[in-house]
């Protein structure tokens, strides 16, 4: 999934966590300058565009996302990373 996301957002930092161990429920933190000036919905749409293939085949059943610009990432409290 990291590669798929980075195909859409080449400069993205992607951190993934498999929530169930089954490989179909994921939590993602994605940091990209491409999110600057975009709403949360627009940011998620960019990520979903990259993951269309695995969404259509049901390889990915659930995804929670935190999408941040590098500036927002820098302002995050370290304990929440």
XYZ file of C-alpha atoms in Angstrom, residues 26-81:
56
model
C -5.325 -0.600 8.208
C -4.534 2.651 9.934
C -2.408 5.121 7.981
C -0.606 8.348 8.729
C 0.286 10.089 5.487
C 2.346 13.277 5.343
C 2.643 15.137 2.047
C 3.104 18.700 0.817
C 0.390 17.870 -1.752
C -2.162 18.210 1.079
C -1.391 21.903 1.579
C -4.508 24.008 1.066
C -6.761 20.954 0.714
C -9.670 19.956 2.938
C -9.675 16.640 4.793
C -12.065 15.211 2.179
C -9.828 16.316 -0.695
C -6.793 14.797 1.019
C -8.582 11.479 1.517
C -9.734 11.520 -2.108
C -6.098 11.734 -3.242
C -5.232 8.678 -1.166
C -8.307 6.726 -2.316
C -7.364 7.440 -5.946
C -4.058 5.683 -5.323
C -5.774 2.694 -3.699
C -8.567 2.149 -6.240
C -7.241 -1.242 -7.326
C -7.126 -2.805 -3.865
C -10.450 -1.243 -2.938
C -12.179 -2.754 -5.977
C -10.829 -6.239 -5.249
C -11.677 -6.020 -1.521
C -8.035 -6.663 -0.588
C -8.473 -3.571 1.555
C -11.633 -3.653 3.625
C -11.122 -0.755 6.042
C -8.743 2.187 6.229
C -8.535 4.967 8.767
C -6.353 7.875 7.761
C -4.635 10.832 9.265
C -3.488 13.098 6.434
C -1.109 15.912 7.290
C 1.086 18.495 5.612
C 4.742 18.518 6.706
C 4.011 21.667 8.725
C 1.096 19.976 10.519
C 3.270 16.914 11.156
C 5.912 19.139 12.737
C 3.309 20.559 15.110
C 2.070 17.120 16.272
C 2.862 16.144 19.845
C 5.579 13.418 19.662
C 3.591 11.058 21.896
C 0.775 10.929 19.293
C 3.046 9.851 16.445
